[in-house]
Amino acid sequence: MNKNYSALTLNELPKRLSSITAITDQIGTDFSKWQVTEVGDGNLNLVFIVIGSNGKIVIKQALPYVRVVGDSWPLTLDRAFFEYNALVRQEERDPGIAPSVFYFDREQGLIAMECLDSHKILRGKLIAGEKVSNLGEVIGKHCARLAFKGSDFYMQTKDKKNDVSLFQKNLELMSITENLVFTDPYYEAEMNNHTEGLDTIVKTLRDDVVMKSKVQYMLLKFTSNTETMCHGDLHSGSIMCTETDTKVIDPEFAFYGPMGFDLGMNIANYLMAFLSQPAHRKNSNDNKSFQGWILKVIEETVNAFFEEFTNLWHNSRQGILFPKCLYEDQDQTTDYALNLVLKHILNDAMSVCGIEMHRRCLSLAHNADFEQIEDVTLRAKLEARNLLLGRELILSSDSIKEISDLTSLALKFNERNIL
Ligand code: SR1
Ligand code: MG
């Protein structure tokens, strides 16, 4: 860690940041009146909202350790550098989707950005039964834009390779994903925990050599297939919404990897919201209606992804992959090629989806969707559905040909009495 680094405190923050013009331009120079609150509820960083006479700003600062575990798990400040770089690329590749960045200080692991205080974390909204219009369309398009514009379909080969090599150094956060997401759920790793009552299901998963091998095969793609820059952690805690507006935050886990990664992680979190609803909506009509809405969001997300990817394929394919000289210039169709690519993306997305559904119930960092269910028997019952649906998706990722195949499967598992 840099010797000049020091974590911000509520008291010291105003004085320490008062000379940074990029910040005072946003909120005003009279730092004696700044109101500071710490609002970080994530697993890794400090997050402050600072309100000045002219406006508000968010200050996010990396800590030299994993916040949720403490200083027994050291982590460098580098993640702020990768988050900053990913935010810049998100803005380039899908303008307006991420908070605006006003200032970055690598030594302090600090990013000053737009305060989205009229937005709420999507996970909380899904638990509370609050709908967001256009959610599927915005996130589906975003995933497609990120996937396409960070790939060799679009980037110049030199830029792509340089960018891959930059993000390959985000090794600490990639290593967290390699362990917590792909490996820990499937053995008795130290930081694991699961709800009482799930032992037989957990044993089924850990005994399933075919499924575990498919997960490791997906990990091989995670470590080796640098297809595009992924957000890397697109769960519903990384999406903030009002009723009508959606933003994507927190791309510190960004890496170059499979084009289906973000889509799969996003859908997994919707499926967990879907399967946990019976505990949050006691009125069965309300439950049914909100569950139906979540499934609609999943369908809209995937449809928007396919539509936008297809649009970019036809209008912006300018990289080394599937070049026009091999197709259009010879008056030949790219239908077969595009279909092949989309199938590959959906297949990877379904595998990642199943894996994410497992790790959020078995490894460190569970989802509030399930964790907030106080009735442990009910929680175990709903998590069991989630774990077995995840297994099905990993084992049969290639049998999901259309998104309705997935939503039908979700409805089926939602009815199953496993425990
Ligand atoms: C130690 S970090 C645990 C999890 O929190 C982050 O949001 C990522 O999802 C990571 O896997
Ligand atoms: Mg995060």
mmCIF file of N, CA and C and ligand atoms in Angstrom, residues 43-44 66 68 73 176 180-181 233 235 253 359-360 364-365, ligand 1:
data_model
loop_
_atom_site.group_PDB
_atom_site.id
_atom_site.type_symbol
_atom_site.label_atom_id
_atom_site.label_comp_id
_atom_site.label_asym_id
_atom_site.label_seq_id
_atom_site.Cartn_x
_atom_site.Cartn_y
_atom_site.Cartn_z
ATOM 1 N N ASN A 43 -19.488 -5.077 0.143
ATOM 2 C CA ASN A 43 -18.561 -5.969 0.830
ATOM 3 C C ASN A 43 -17.139 -5.444 0.910
ATOM 4 N N LEU A 44 -16.827 -4.382 0.136
ATOM 5 C CA LEU A 44 -15.407 -4.045 0.008
ATOM 6 C C LEU A 44 -14.980 -2.644 0.443
ATOM 7 N N VAL A 66 -10.655 -6.429 2.804
ATOM 8 C CA VAL A 66 -12.045 -6.718 2.443
ATOM 9 C C VAL A 66 -12.936 -6.276 3.599
ATOM 10 N N VAL A 68 -16.025 -6.570 4.483
ATOM 11 C CA VAL A 68 -16.965 -7.492 5.111
ATOM 12 C C VAL A 68 -16.272 -8.538 5.994
ATOM 13 N N TRP A 73 -8.140 -10.105 5.870
ATOM 14 C CA TRP A 73 -8.141 -10.390 4.424
ATOM 15 C C TRP A 73 -7.686 -9.125 3.683
ATOM 16 N N ILE A 176 -10.962 -13.469 -6.394
ATOM 17 C CA ILE A 176 -12.134 -13.604 -5.512
ATOM 18 C C ILE A 176 -13.240 -14.351 -6.258
ATOM 19 N N LEU A 180 -14.697 -17.682 -4.803
ATOM 20 C CA LEU A 180 -16.018 -17.593 -4.161
ATOM 21 C C LEU A 180 -17.147 -18.060 -5.060
ATOM 22 N N VAL A 181 -17.011 -17.798 -6.361
ATOM 23 C CA VAL A 181 -18.120 -18.107 -7.262
ATOM 24 C C VAL A 181 -17.991 -19.528 -7.836
ATOM 25 N N ASP A 233 -19.678 -8.071 -11.993
ATOM 26 C CA ASP A 233 -20.405 -8.276 -10.726
ATOM 27 C C ASP A 233 -21.819 -7.699 -10.858
ATOM 28 N N HIS A 235 -24.869 -8.077 -10.273
ATOM 29 C CA HIS A 235 -26.005 -8.583 -9.488
ATOM 30 C C HIS A 235 -26.945 -7.412 -9.201
ATOM 31 N N PHE A 253 -15.085 -5.266 -10.351
ATOM 32 C CA PHE A 253 -14.677 -6.630 -10.704
ATOM 33 C C PHE A 253 -14.467 -6.790 -12.219
ATOM 34 N N ARG A 359 -23.599 -20.012 -5.632
ATOM 35 C CA ARG A 359 -22.654 -19.383 -4.696
ATOM 36 C C ARG A 359 -23.362 -18.437 -3.728
ATOM 37 N N ARG A 360 -24.490 -17.862 -4.155
ATOM 38 C CA ARG A 360 -25.175 -16.902 -3.286
ATOM 39 C C ARG A 360 -25.899 -17.578 -2.120
ATOM 40 N N LEU A 364 -19.371 -17.340 0.577
ATOM 41 C CA LEU A 364 -19.443 -16.065 1.307
ATOM 42 C C LEU A 364 -20.349 -15.116 0.504
ATOM 43 N N ALA A 365 -20.906 -14.093 1.141
ATOM 44 C CA ALA A 365 -21.688 -13.049 0.446
ATOM 45 C C ALA A 365 -23.008 -13.575 -0.130
HETATM 46 C C1 SR1 B 1 -15.321 -10.570 -0.674
HETATM 47 S S1 SR1 B 1 -16.291 -9.880 -1.889
HETATM 48 C C2 SR1 B 1 -17.711 -10.859 -1.953
HETATM 49 C C3 SR1 B 1 -18.595 -10.548 -3.092
HETATM 50 O O1 SR1 B 1 -19.014 -9.208 -3.029
HETATM 51 C C4 SR1 B 1 -18.900 -8.597 -4.293
HETATM 52 O O2 SR1 B 1 -19.987 -7.797 -4.587
HETATM 53 C C5 SR1 B 1 -18.744 -9.733 -5.270
HETATM 54 O O3 SR1 B 1 -19.975 -10.246 -5.678
HETATM 55 C C6 SR1 B 1 -17.972 -10.706 -4.458
HETATM 56 O O4 SR1 B 1 -18.034 -12.010 -4.963
#
